[in-house]
GROMACS .gro file of N, CA and C in nm:
model
  510
    1MET      N    1   0.084  -0.118   0.000
    1MET     CA    2   0.000   0.000   0.000
    1MET      C    3   0.089   0.124   0.000
    2PRO      N    4   0.066   0.219  -0.093
    2PRO     CA    5   0.152   0.338  -0.100
    2PRO      C    6   0.135   0.425   0.024
    3ARG      N    7   0.245   0.485   0.061
    3ARG     CA    8   0.245   0.574   0.177
    3ARG      C    9   0.189   0.710   0.140
    4TYR      N   10   0.107   0.767   0.227
    4TYR     CA   11   0.045   0.897   0.202
    4TYR      C   12   0.148   1.008   0.215
    5ARG      N   13   0.155   1.094   0.112
    5ARG     CA   14   0.241   1.213   0.117
    5ARG      C   15   0.155   1.334   0.089
    6PRO      N   16   0.150   1.429   0.182
    6PRO     CA   17   0.069   1.548   0.156
    6PRO      C   18   0.125   1.630   0.041
    7ALA      N   19   0.034   1.695  -0.032
    7ALA     CA   20   0.076   1.779  -0.144
    7ALA      C   21   0.146   1.905  -0.096
    8PHE      N   22   0.108   1.951   0.019
    8PHE     CA   23   0.165   2.074   0.074
    8PHE      C   24   0.233   2.043   0.206
    9THR      N   25   0.361   2.075   0.215
    9THR     CA   26   0.434   2.053   0.340
    9THR      C   27   0.489   2.185   0.389
   10PRO      N   28   0.420   2.245   0.488
   10PRO     CA   29   0.467   2.375   0.536
   10PRO      C   30   0.598   2.363   0.610
   11PRO      N   31   0.688   2.460   0.591
   11PRO     CA   32   0.814   2.456   0.664
   11PRO      C   33   0.789   2.487   0.811
   12SER      N   34   0.873   2.427   0.895
   12SER     CA   35   0.858   2.455   1.038
   12SER      C   36   0.930   2.585   1.070
   13GLY      N   37   0.870   2.663   1.159
   13GLY     CA   38   0.929   2.791   1.197
   13GLY      C   39   0.949   2.797   1.346
   14ASN      N   40   1.034   2.883   1.391
   14ASN     CA   41   1.050   2.900   1.534
   14ASN      C   42   0.989   3.032   1.575
   15LEU      N   43   0.990   3.061   1.703
   15LEU     CA   44   0.923   3.180   1.754
   15LEU      C   45   0.982   3.309   1.699
   16GLU      N   46   1.110   3.310   1.668
   16GLU     CA   47   1.173   3.433   1.620
   16GLU      C   48   1.133   3.467   1.477
   17THR      N   49   1.087   3.369   1.399
   17THR     CA   50   1.058   3.395   1.257
   17THR      C   51   0.911   3.379   1.223
   18THR      N   52   0.821   3.392   1.321
   18THR     CA   53   0.679   3.376   1.291
   18THR      C   54   0.601   3.500   1.332
   19MET      N   55   0.486   3.515   1.269
   19MET     CA   56   0.395   3.625   1.304
   19MET      C   57   0.253   3.576   1.282
   20PRO      N   58   0.154   3.642   1.339
   20PRO     CA   59   0.015   3.596   1.326
   20PRO      C   60  -0.030   3.591   1.180
   21ARG      N   61  -0.103   3.486   1.147
   21ARG     CA   62  -0.150   3.468   1.010
   21ARG      C   63  -0.233   3.585   0.959
   22PRO      N   64  -0.324   3.643   1.039
   22PRO     CA   65  -0.401   3.758   0.987
   22PRO      C   66  -0.311   3.875   0.948
   23LEU      N   67  -0.204   3.896   1.020
   23LEU     CA   68  -0.111   4.003   0.985
   23LEU      C   69  -0.039   3.972   0.854
   24ILE      N   70  -0.002   3.848   0.837
   24ILE     CA   71   0.062   3.806   0.712
   24ILE      C   72  -0.034   3.827   0.595
   25GLU      N   73  -0.159   3.787   0.615
   25GLU     CA   74  -0.257   3.804   0.508
   25GLU      C   75  -0.282   3.952   0.478
   26LEU      N   76  -0.282   4.034   0.580
   26LEU     CA   77  -0.300   4.178   0.559
   26LEU      C   78  -0.184   4.234   0.476
   27ILE      N   79  -0.062   4.197   0.511
   27ILE     CA   80   0.055   4.244   0.437
   27ILE      C   81   0.048   4.197   0.291
   28CYS      N   82   0.013   4.069   0.272
   28CYS     CA   83   0.002   4.016   0.135
   28CYS      C   84  -0.109   4.086   0.057
   29ALA      N   85  -0.222   4.112   0.123
   29ALA     CA   86  -0.333   4.180   0.056
   29ALA      C   87  -0.292   4.320   0.013
   30LEU      N   88  -0.219   4.389   0.098
   30LEU     CA   89  -0.174   4.524   0.062
   30LEU      C   90  -0.070   4.520  -0.050
   31LEU      N   91   0.018   4.419  -0.048
   31LEU     CA   92   0.115   4.404  -0.157
   31LEU      C   93   0.044   4.373  -0.290
   32VAL      N   94  -0.054   4.284  -0.284
   32VAL     CA   95  -0.130   4.252  -0.405
   32VAL      C   96  -0.203   4.377  -0.456
   33SER      N   97  -0.256   4.457  -0.363
   33SER     CA   98  -0.322   4.582  -0.403
   33SER      C   99  -0.224   4.673  -0.477
   34GLY      N  100  -0.103   4.683  -0.424
   34GLY     CA  101  -0.001   4.763  -0.491
   34GLY      C  102   0.033   4.709  -0.629
   35LEU      N  103   0.042   4.577  -0.641
   35LEU     CA  104   0.071   4.517  -0.771
   35LEU      C  105  -0.045   4.542  -0.868
   36CYS      N  106  -0.167   4.540  -0.818
   36CYS     CA  107  -0.283   4.569  -0.904
   36CYS      C  108  -0.280   4.713  -0.954
   37ILE      N  109  -0.241   4.804  -0.867
   37ILE     CA  110  -0.230   4.944  -0.908
   37ILE      C  111  -0.121   4.957  -1.015
   38ALA      N  112  -0.008   4.889  -0.993
   38ALA     CA  113   0.100   4.893  -1.092
   38ALA      C  114   0.054   4.832  -1.224
   39GLY      N  115  -0.023   4.722  -1.217
   39GLY     CA  116  -0.077   4.660  -1.337
   39GLY      C  117  -0.174   4.751  -1.409
   40PHE      N  118  -0.255   4.824  -1.334
   40PHE     CA  119  -0.349   4.918  -1.395
   40PHE      C  120  -0.275   5.031  -1.467
   41VAL      N  121  -0.170   5.080  -1.402
   41VAL     CA  122  -0.090   5.186  -1.464
   41VAL      C  123  -0.028   5.134  -1.593
   42GLU      N  124   0.021   5.010  -1.591
   42GLU     CA  125   0.078   4.950  -1.712
   42GLU      C  126  -0.030   4.934  -1.819
   43ALA      N  127  -0.151   4.895  -1.777
   43ALA     CA  128  -0.260   4.873  -1.872
   43ALA      C  129  -0.307   5.002  -1.937
   44THR      N  130  -0.287   5.115  -1.871
   44THR     CA  131  -0.328   5.242  -1.931
   44THR      C  132  -0.243   5.276  -2.053
   45LYS      N  133  -0.131   5.207  -2.070
   45LYS     CA  134  -0.045   5.232  -2.186
   45LYS      C  135  -0.097   5.163  -2.312
   46TYR      N  136  -0.190   5.068  -2.296
   46TYR     CA  137  -0.247   4.999  -2.412
   46TYR      C  138  -0.348   5.090  -2.479
   47MET      N  139  -0.340   5.101  -2.608
   47MET     CA  140  -0.427   5.190  -2.683
   47MET      C  141  -0.553   5.118  -2.731
   48GLY      N  142  -0.659   5.191  -2.741
   48GLY     CA  143  -0.784   5.140  -2.797
   48GLY      C  144  -0.847   5.029  -2.716
   49PRO      N  145  -0.923   4.943  -2.784
   49PRO     CA  146  -0.998   4.838  -2.715
   49PRO      C  147  -0.910   4.735  -2.645
   50SER      N  148  -0.786   4.720  -2.688
   50SER     CA  149  -0.700   4.619  -2.624
   50SER      C  150  -0.666   4.656  -2.480
   51GLY      N  151  -0.694   4.778  -2.438
   51GLY     CA  152  -0.666   4.817  -2.300
   51GLY      C  153  -0.784   4.802  -2.207
   52TYR      N  154  -0.904   4.779  -2.260
   52TYR     CA  155  -1.023   4.770  -2.174
   52TYR      C  156  -1.017   4.653  -2.077
   53LEU      N  157  -0.990   4.535  -2.128
   53LEU     CA  158  -0.991   4.416  -2.044
   53LEU      C  159  -0.882   4.419  -1.937
   54PRO      N  160  -0.756   4.452  -1.971
   54PRO     CA  161  -0.655   4.457  -1.865
   54PRO      C  162  -0.689   4.558  -1.754
   55LYS      N  163  -0.745   4.671  -1.793
   55LYS     CA  164  -0.783   4.771  -1.692
   55LYS      C  165  -0.895   4.717  -1.604
   56ALA      N  166  -0.993   4.654  -1.665
   56ALA     CA  167  -1.105   4.599  -1.588
   56ALA      C  168  -1.058   4.489  -1.494
   57VAL      N  169  -0.970   4.402  -1.543
   57VAL     CA  170  -0.918   4.293  -1.460
   57VAL      C  171  -0.838   4.349  -1.343
   58MET      N  172  -0.756   4.449  -1.369
   58MET     CA  173  -0.676   4.508  -1.261
   58MET      C  174  -0.763   4.576  -1.157
   59LEU      N  175  -0.869   4.646  -1.201
   59LEU     CA  176  -0.959   4.710  -1.106
   59LEU      C  177  -1.036   4.607  -1.024
   60LEU      N  178  -1.080   4.498  -1.089
   60LEU     CA  179  -1.148   4.392  -1.016
   60LEU      C  180  -1.053   4.326  -0.916
   61ALA      N  181  -0.931   4.300  -0.958
   61ALA     CA  182  -0.832   4.240  -0.868
   61ALA      C  183  -0.801   4.334  -0.751
   62LEU      N  184  -0.796   4.464  -0.778
   62LEU     CA  185  -0.773   4.561  -0.671
   62LEU      C  186  -0.889   4.558  -0.572
   63LEU      N  187  -1.011   4.555  -0.623
   63LEU     CA  188  -1.127   4.549  -0.535
   63LEU      C  189  -1.122   4.423  -0.448
   64LEU      N  190  -1.093   4.309  -0.509
   64LEU     CA  191  -1.086   4.184  -0.434
   64LEU      C  192  -0.974   4.185  -0.330
   65SER      N  193  -0.860   4.243  -0.364
   65SER     CA  194  -0.749   4.248  -0.268
   65SER      C  195  -0.780   4.344  -0.153
   66LEU      N  196  -0.855   4.450  -0.180
   66LEU     CA  197  -0.895   4.540  -0.072
   66LEU      C  198  -0.997   4.473   0.020
   67ILE      N  199  -1.085   4.392  -0.037
   67ILE     CA  200  -1.178   4.313   0.046
   67ILE      C  201  -1.099   4.214   0.132
   68TRP      N  202  -0.998   4.152   0.071
   68TRP     CA  203  -0.911   4.059   0.144
   68TRP      C  204  -0.843   4.132   0.260
   69ALA      N  205  -0.795   4.253   0.235
   69ALA     CA  206  -0.729   4.331   0.340
   69ALA      C  207  -0.827   4.362   0.453
   70LEU      N  208  -0.949   4.400   0.418
   70LEU     CA  209  -1.050   4.430   0.519
   70LEU      C  210  -1.081   4.306   0.603
   71GLN      N  211  -1.097   4.192   0.536
   71GLN     CA  212  -1.121   4.067   0.609
   71GLN      C  213  -1.004   4.035   0.701
   72SER      N  214  -0.883   4.059   0.656
   72SER     CA  215  -0.765   4.033   0.738
   72SER      C  216  -0.761   4.122   0.861
   73VAL      N  217  -0.800   4.248   0.844
   73VAL     CA  218  -0.804   4.340   0.958
   73VAL      C  219  -0.907   4.291   1.060
   74LEU      N  220  -1.024   4.252   1.011
   74LEU     CA  221  -1.127   4.202   1.102
   74LEU      C  222  -1.082   4.074   1.172
   75TRP      N  223  -1.016   3.986   1.098
   75TRP     CA  224  -0.966   3.861   1.154
   75TRP      C  225  -0.856   3.891   1.255
   76LEU      N  226  -0.771   3.987   1.225
   76LEU     CA  227  -0.663   4.025   1.316
   76LEU      C  228  -0.719   4.075   1.448
   77ARG      N  229  -0.821   4.159   1.441
   77ARG     CA  230  -0.884   4.208   1.564
   77ARG      C  231  -0.942   4.093   1.645
   78LYS      N  232  -1.010   4.003   1.576
   78LYS     CA  233  -1.072   3.889   1.644
   78LYS      C  234  -0.966   3.798   1.705
   79SER      N  235  -0.861   3.771   1.630
   79SER     CA  236  -0.758   3.679   1.679
   79SER      C  237  -0.677   3.740   1.794
   80GLU      N  238  -0.660   3.873   1.792
   80GLU     CA  239  -0.591   3.938   1.903
   80GLU      C  240  -0.673   3.927   2.031
   81SER      N  241  -0.804   3.939   2.016
   81SER     CA  242  -0.888   3.928   2.134
   81SER      C  243  -0.894   3.785   2.186
   82GLU      N  244  -0.884   3.688   2.097
   82GLU     CA  245  -0.884   3.548   2.139
   82GLU      C  246  -0.744   3.496   2.167
   83SER      N  247  -0.644   3.572   2.127
   83SER     CA  248  -0.502   3.537   2.142
   83SER      C  249  -0.469   3.397   2.093
   84THR      N  250  -0.503   3.371   1.967
   84THR     CA  251  -0.472   3.242   1.907
   84THR      C  252  -0.324   3.235   1.872
   85ALA      N  253  -0.275   3.114   1.860
   85ALA     CA  254  -0.134   3.093   1.831
   85ALA      C  255  -0.111   3.055   1.685
   86ASP      N  256  -0.204   3.088   1.596
   86ASP     CA  257  -0.190   3.057   1.454
   86ASP      C  258  -0.088   3.151   1.391
   87SER      N  259   0.023   3.095   1.337
   87SER     CA  260   0.127   3.180   1.279
   87SER      C  261   0.189   3.113   1.158
   88ALA      N  262   0.262   3.191   1.078
   88ALA     CA  263   0.329   3.138   0.959
   88ALA      C  264   0.469   3.197   0.951
   89SER      N  265   0.549   3.140   0.866
   89SER     CA  266   0.689   3.178   0.856
   89SER      C  267   0.708   3.308   0.779
   90LEU      N  268   0.795   3.393   0.831
   90LEU     CA  269   0.828   3.519   0.762
   90LEU      C  270   0.901   3.493   0.630
   91SER      N  271   0.976   3.385   0.626
   91SER     CA  272   1.050   3.355   0.504
   91SER      C  273   0.955   3.326   0.388
   92ARG      N  274   0.840   3.266   0.415
   92ARG     CA  275   0.742   3.239   0.310
   92ARG      C  276   0.686   3.370   0.255
   93ILE      N  277   0.664   3.466   0.343
   93ILE     CA  278   0.615   3.597   0.298
   93ILE      C  279   0.721   3.664   0.212
   94ALA      N  280   0.845   3.656   0.256
   94ALA     CA  281   0.953   3.719   0.181
   94ALA      C  282   0.966   3.656   0.043
   95VAL      N  283   0.954   3.523   0.034
   95VAL     CA  284   0.962   3.454  -0.095
   95VAL      C  285   0.848   3.499  -0.186
   96PHE      N  286   0.727   3.501  -0.133
   96PHE     CA  287   0.612   3.539  -0.215
   96PHE      C  288   0.621   3.684  -0.258
   97THR      N  289   0.657   3.772  -0.167
   97THR     CA  290   0.667   3.914  -0.199
   97THR      C  291   0.775   3.941  -0.303
   98GLY      N  292   0.892   3.884  -0.282
   98GLY     CA  293   1.002   3.902  -0.377
   98GLY      C  294   0.969   3.847  -0.514
   99ALA      N  295   0.909   3.728  -0.516
   99ALA     CA  296   0.873   3.667  -0.643
   99ALA      C  297   0.765   3.747  -0.715
  100SER      N  298   0.669   3.800  -0.640
  100SER     CA  299   0.563   3.880  -0.701
  100SER      C  300   0.618   4.008  -0.762
  101LEU      N  301   0.707   4.072  -0.692
  101LEU     CA  302   0.770   4.193  -0.746
  101LEU      C  303   0.851   4.161  -0.870
  102ALA      N  304   0.927   4.051  -0.864
  102ALA     CA  305   1.006   4.010  -0.981
  102ALA      C  306   0.914   3.977  -1.098
  103TYR      N  307   0.800   3.917  -1.070
  103TYR     CA  308   0.701   3.882  -1.173
  103TYR      C  309   0.654   4.008  -1.246
  104VAL      N  310   0.613   4.108  -1.170
  104VAL     CA  311   0.562   4.233  -1.229
  104VAL      C  312   0.670   4.305  -1.309
  105VAL      N  313   0.792   4.305  -1.256
  105VAL     CA  314   0.902   4.374  -1.324
  105VAL      C  315   0.943   4.299  -1.451
  106THR      N  316   0.934   4.166  -1.450
  106THR     CA  317   0.981   4.084  -1.561
  106THR      C  318   0.885   4.083  -1.680
  107ILE      N  319   0.756   4.098  -1.655
  107ILE     CA  320   0.656   4.088  -1.762
  107ILE      C  321   0.688   4.178  -1.882
  108PRO      N  322   0.721   4.306  -1.864
  108PRO     CA  323   0.748   4.388  -1.983
  108PRO      C  324   0.870   4.343  -2.064
  109PHE      N  325   0.963   4.271  -2.000
  109PHE     CA  326   1.086   4.232  -2.070
  109PHE      C  327   1.074   4.100  -2.143
  110ILE      N  328   1.015   3.999  -2.082
  110ILE     CA  329   1.008   3.868  -2.149
  110ILE      C  330   0.866   3.825  -2.181
  111GLY      N  331   0.767   3.904  -2.142
  111GLY     CA  332   0.629   3.875  -2.179
  111GLY      C  333   0.550   3.807  -2.069
  112TYR      N  334   0.419   3.825  -2.077
  112TYR     CA  335   0.329   3.772  -1.974
  112TYR      C  336   0.328   3.620  -1.971
  113PHE      N  337   0.313   3.556  -2.087
  113PHE     CA  338   0.301   3.410  -2.091
  113PHE      C  339   0.427   3.342  -2.038
  114THR      N  340   0.542   3.386  -2.084
  114THR     CA  341   0.668   3.327  -2.039
  114THR      C  342   0.687   3.346  -1.890
  115THR      N  343   0.664   3.467  -1.843
  115THR     CA  344   0.681   3.496  -1.701
  115THR      C  345   0.586   3.412  -1.616
  116THR      N  346   0.462   3.398  -1.661
  116THR     CA  347   0.364   3.320  -1.587
  116THR      C  348   0.403   3.173  -1.581
  117LEU      N  349   0.452   3.120  -1.694
  117LEU     CA  350   0.493   2.979  -1.696
  117LEU      C  351   0.609   2.951  -1.600
  118VAL      N  352   0.691   3.051  -1.574
  118VAL     CA  353   0.803   3.033  -1.481
  118VAL      C  354   0.759   3.065  -1.338
  119PHE      N  355   0.682   3.172  -1.320
  119PHE     CA  356   0.646   3.222  -1.187
  119PHE      C  357   0.561   3.123  -1.108
  120ILE      N  358   0.453   3.073  -1.165
  120ILE     CA  359   0.359   2.990  -1.089
  120ILE      C  360   0.426   2.865  -1.033
  121PRO      N  361   0.497   2.785  -1.113
  121PRO     CA  362   0.560   2.666  -1.054
  121PRO      C  363   0.673   2.701  -0.956
  122ALA      N  364   0.748   2.806  -0.985
  122ALA     CA  365   0.860   2.842  -0.897
  122ALA      C  366   0.810   2.884  -0.759
  123VAL      N  367   0.710   2.970  -0.756
  123VAL     CA  368   0.658   3.017  -0.627
  123VAL      C  369   0.584   2.905  -0.554
  124SER      N  370   0.506   2.828  -0.626
  124SER     CA  371   0.434   2.717  -0.563
  124SER      C  372   0.532   2.618  -0.501
  125SER      N  373   0.638   2.588  -0.573
  125SER     CA  374   0.740   2.497  -0.521
  125SER      C  375   0.811   2.556  -0.400
  126ALA      N  376   0.845   2.684  -0.408
  126ALA     CA  377   0.913   2.750  -0.295
  126ALA      C  378   0.826   2.756  -0.171
  127LEU      N  379   0.695   2.761  -0.191
  127LEU     CA  380   0.603   2.769  -0.077
  127LEU      C  381   0.563   2.631  -0.025
  128GLY      N  382   0.615   2.526  -0.088
  128GLY     CA  383   0.596   2.392  -0.032
  128GLY      C  384   0.504   2.299  -0.109
  129TYR      N  385   0.450   2.341  -0.222
  129TYR     CA  386   0.363   2.253  -0.299
  129TYR      C  387   0.449   2.155  -0.377
  130ARG      N  388   0.413   2.026  -0.375
  130ARG     CA  389   0.504   1.926  -0.431
  130ARG      C  390   0.446   1.839  -0.543
  131LYS      N  391   0.320   1.848  -0.578
  131LYS     CA  392   0.265   1.764  -0.685
  131LYS      C  393   0.311   1.817  -0.819
  132LEU      N  394   0.404   1.747  -0.881
  132LEU     CA  395   0.469   1.793  -1.003
  132LEU      C  396   0.371   1.810  -1.120
  133ARG      N  397   0.277   1.717  -1.134
  133ARG     CA  398   0.180   1.728  -1.244
  133ARG      C  399   0.100   1.857  -1.236
  134ILE      N  400   0.054   1.890  -1.117
  134ILE     CA  401  -0.024   2.012  -1.097
  134ILE      C  402   0.067   2.134  -1.109
  135LEU      N  403   0.186   2.123  -1.052
  135LEU     CA  404   0.281   2.234  -1.051
  135LEU      C  405   0.316   2.280  -1.192
  136LEU      N  406   0.332   2.185  -1.283
  136LEU     CA  407   0.368   2.219  -1.421
  136LEU      C  408   0.246   2.227  -1.513
  137GLY      N  409   0.144   2.147  -1.486
  137GLY     CA  410   0.028   2.142  -1.574
  137GLY      C  411  -0.063   2.263  -1.563
  138ALA      N  412  -0.086   2.310  -1.441
  138ALA     CA  413  -0.178   2.422  -1.420
  138ALA      C  414  -0.135   2.548  -1.494
  139PRO      N  415  -0.008   2.591  -1.484
  139PRO     CA  416   0.029   2.711  -1.558
  139PRO      C  417   0.022   2.694  -1.710
  140ILE      N  418   0.053   2.576  -1.759
  140ILE     CA  419   0.046   2.552  -1.904
  140ILE      C  420  -0.099   2.562  -1.951
  141ILE      N  421  -0.191   2.498  -1.879
  141ILE     CA  422  -0.333   2.504  -1.915
  141ILE      C  423  -0.384   2.648  -1.906
  142PHE      N  424  -0.344   2.719  -1.800
  142PHE     CA  425  -0.387   2.858  -1.781
  142PHE      C  426  -0.339   2.947  -1.896
  143VAL      N  427  -0.212   2.935  -1.932
  143VAL     CA  428  -0.156   3.019  -2.039
  143VAL      C  429  -0.219   2.983  -2.173
  144LEU      N  430  -0.238   2.854  -2.199
  144LEU     CA  431  -0.304   2.813  -2.324
  144LEU      C  432  -0.447   2.866  -2.331
  145ALA      N  433  -0.519   2.859  -2.220
  145ALA     CA  434  -0.656   2.910  -2.217
  145ALA      C  435  -0.659   3.060  -2.245
  146LEU      N  436  -0.567   3.134  -2.184
  146LEU     CA  437  -0.562   3.278  -2.208
  146LEU      C  438  -0.527   3.309  -2.353
  147TYR      N  439  -0.431   3.234  -2.409
  147TYR     CA  440  -0.392   3.257  -2.548
  147TYR      C  441  -0.509   3.228  -2.642
  148ILE      N  442  -0.576   3.117  -2.619
  148ILE     CA  443  -0.691   3.082  -2.704
  148ILE      C  444  -0.800   3.187  -2.692
  149LEU      N  445  -0.829   3.230  -2.569
  149LEU     CA  446  -0.934   3.329  -2.548
  149LEU      C  447  -0.903   3.461  -2.619
  150PHE      N  448  -0.785   3.516  -2.592
  150PHE     CA  449  -0.755   3.649  -2.644
  150PHE      C  450  -0.714   3.648  -2.791
  151SER      N  451  -0.632   3.553  -2.830
  151SER     CA  452  -0.580   3.556  -2.966
  151SER      C  453  -0.677   3.495  -3.067
  152LEU      N  454  -0.736   3.382  -3.033
  152LEU     CA  455  -0.819   3.312  -3.131
  152LEU      C  456  -0.966   3.349  -3.122
  153ILE      N  457  -1.021   3.355  -3.002
  153ILE     CA  458  -1.164   3.383  -2.988
  153ILE      C  459  -1.193   3.532  -2.999
  154LEU      N  460  -1.128   3.614  -2.915
  154LEU     CA  461  -1.153   3.758  -2.916
  154LEU      C  462  -1.074   3.831  -3.024
  155GLN      N  463  -0.974   3.764  -3.081
  155GLN     CA  464  -0.888   3.819  -3.186
  155GLN      C  465  -0.826   3.952  -3.147
  156VAL      N  466  -0.773   3.955  -3.024
  156VAL     CA  467  -0.703   4.073  -2.974
  156VAL      C  468  -0.556   4.060  -3.012
  157GLN      N  469  -0.500   4.166  -3.064
  157GLN     CA  470  -0.357   4.166  -3.099
  157GLN      C  471  -0.276   4.164  -2.969
  158LEU      N  472  -0.204   4.054  -2.947
  158LEU     CA  473  -0.124   4.041  -2.826
  158LEU      C  474   0.015   4.101  -2.848
  159PRO      N  475   0.075   4.156  -2.742
  159PRO     CA  476   0.211   4.209  -2.755
  159PRO      C  477   0.309   4.098  -2.794
  160ASP      N  478   0.422   4.137  -2.852
  160ASP     CA  479   0.523   4.038  -2.889
  160ASP      C  480   0.567   3.961  -2.766
  161GLU      N  481   0.585   3.832  -2.784
  161GLU     CA  482   0.620   3.743  -2.675
  161GLU      C  483   0.732   3.651  -2.724
  162PRO      N  484   0.848   3.656  -2.659
  162PRO     CA  485   0.959   3.570  -2.703
  162PRO      C  486   0.924   3.421  -2.705
  163LEU      N  487   0.845   3.374  -2.609
  163LEU     CA  488   0.808   3.233  -2.607
  163LEU      C  489   0.725   3.195  -2.729
  164LEU      N  490   0.631   3.279  -2.766
  164LEU     CA  491   0.549   3.251  -2.883
  164LEU      C  492   0.631   3.254  -3.011
  165GLN      N  493   0.727   3.344  -3.018
  165GLN     CA  494   0.817   3.349  -3.133
  165GLN      C  495   0.906   3.225  -3.140
  166LEU      N  496   0.949   3.177  -3.023
  166LEU     CA  497   1.036   3.060  -3.016
  166LEU      C  498   0.966   2.934  -3.070
  167ILE      N  499   0.837   2.918  -3.036
  167ILE     CA  500   0.767   2.799  -3.082
  167ILE      C  501   0.697   2.821  -3.217
  168GLY      N  502   0.714   2.940  -3.275
  168GLY     CA  503   0.668   2.967  -3.411
  168GLY      C  504   0.524   3.009  -3.424
  169ILE      N  505   0.461   3.053  -3.316
  169ILE     CA  506   0.321   3.097  -3.326
  169ILE      C  507   0.313   3.239  -3.380
  170ARG      N  508   0.406   3.326  -3.343
  170ARG     CA  509   0.399   3.466  -3.385
  170ARG      C  510   0.529   3.507  -3.447
   0.00000   0.00000   0.00000
C-alpha cells in the first residue's frame, strides 16, 4: 500500500521567525493591491480596445485584494482578542513578496506568458507545494486558455512574446 504524502508541506518555523497569520494576510493583501495598481498603470499604456480588459481585470483584482485586506483586519482584531497561536513563517512571505515583485518587473521584458509559466511553478514549489503534475500542468493550461481566449476567440492583438516566437506561433 503506497504511503500517504501530503501535497503541501509547510516549513517549520521558530518563535523568532513567525507572526500571526491575519497580519501576514494583511501584508500580502496590501502588496497585491499595490501590484494591481502597478498593473493598472501599465494597462493604461495599451491603446484602444485592447486596453479595456486589462484595466477591468486590474480594477477587479484591486477590489478583491482590498476586500481581502478588510477581512484580514477584522480577523486580526478577532484573533488578538482570542489570542490564538496561529502563525506562519516570515520567510514564506519574503519569498512570495520578492517573487511577485520580480514577476511584475519581468513581464514587460520577457512577456506575460513566459513569465507566468516560470512564476507559478517556482513560487508554488518554494512555498511547499510538491505535486509535479499540478505544478507544471496548471500554468500551461492557464496560459493556453488565455492565449486561445484572447488571440483566437476575441482576436485581440497580443504584444510580442519571445516564447510565442520561439515555438513559431507569432
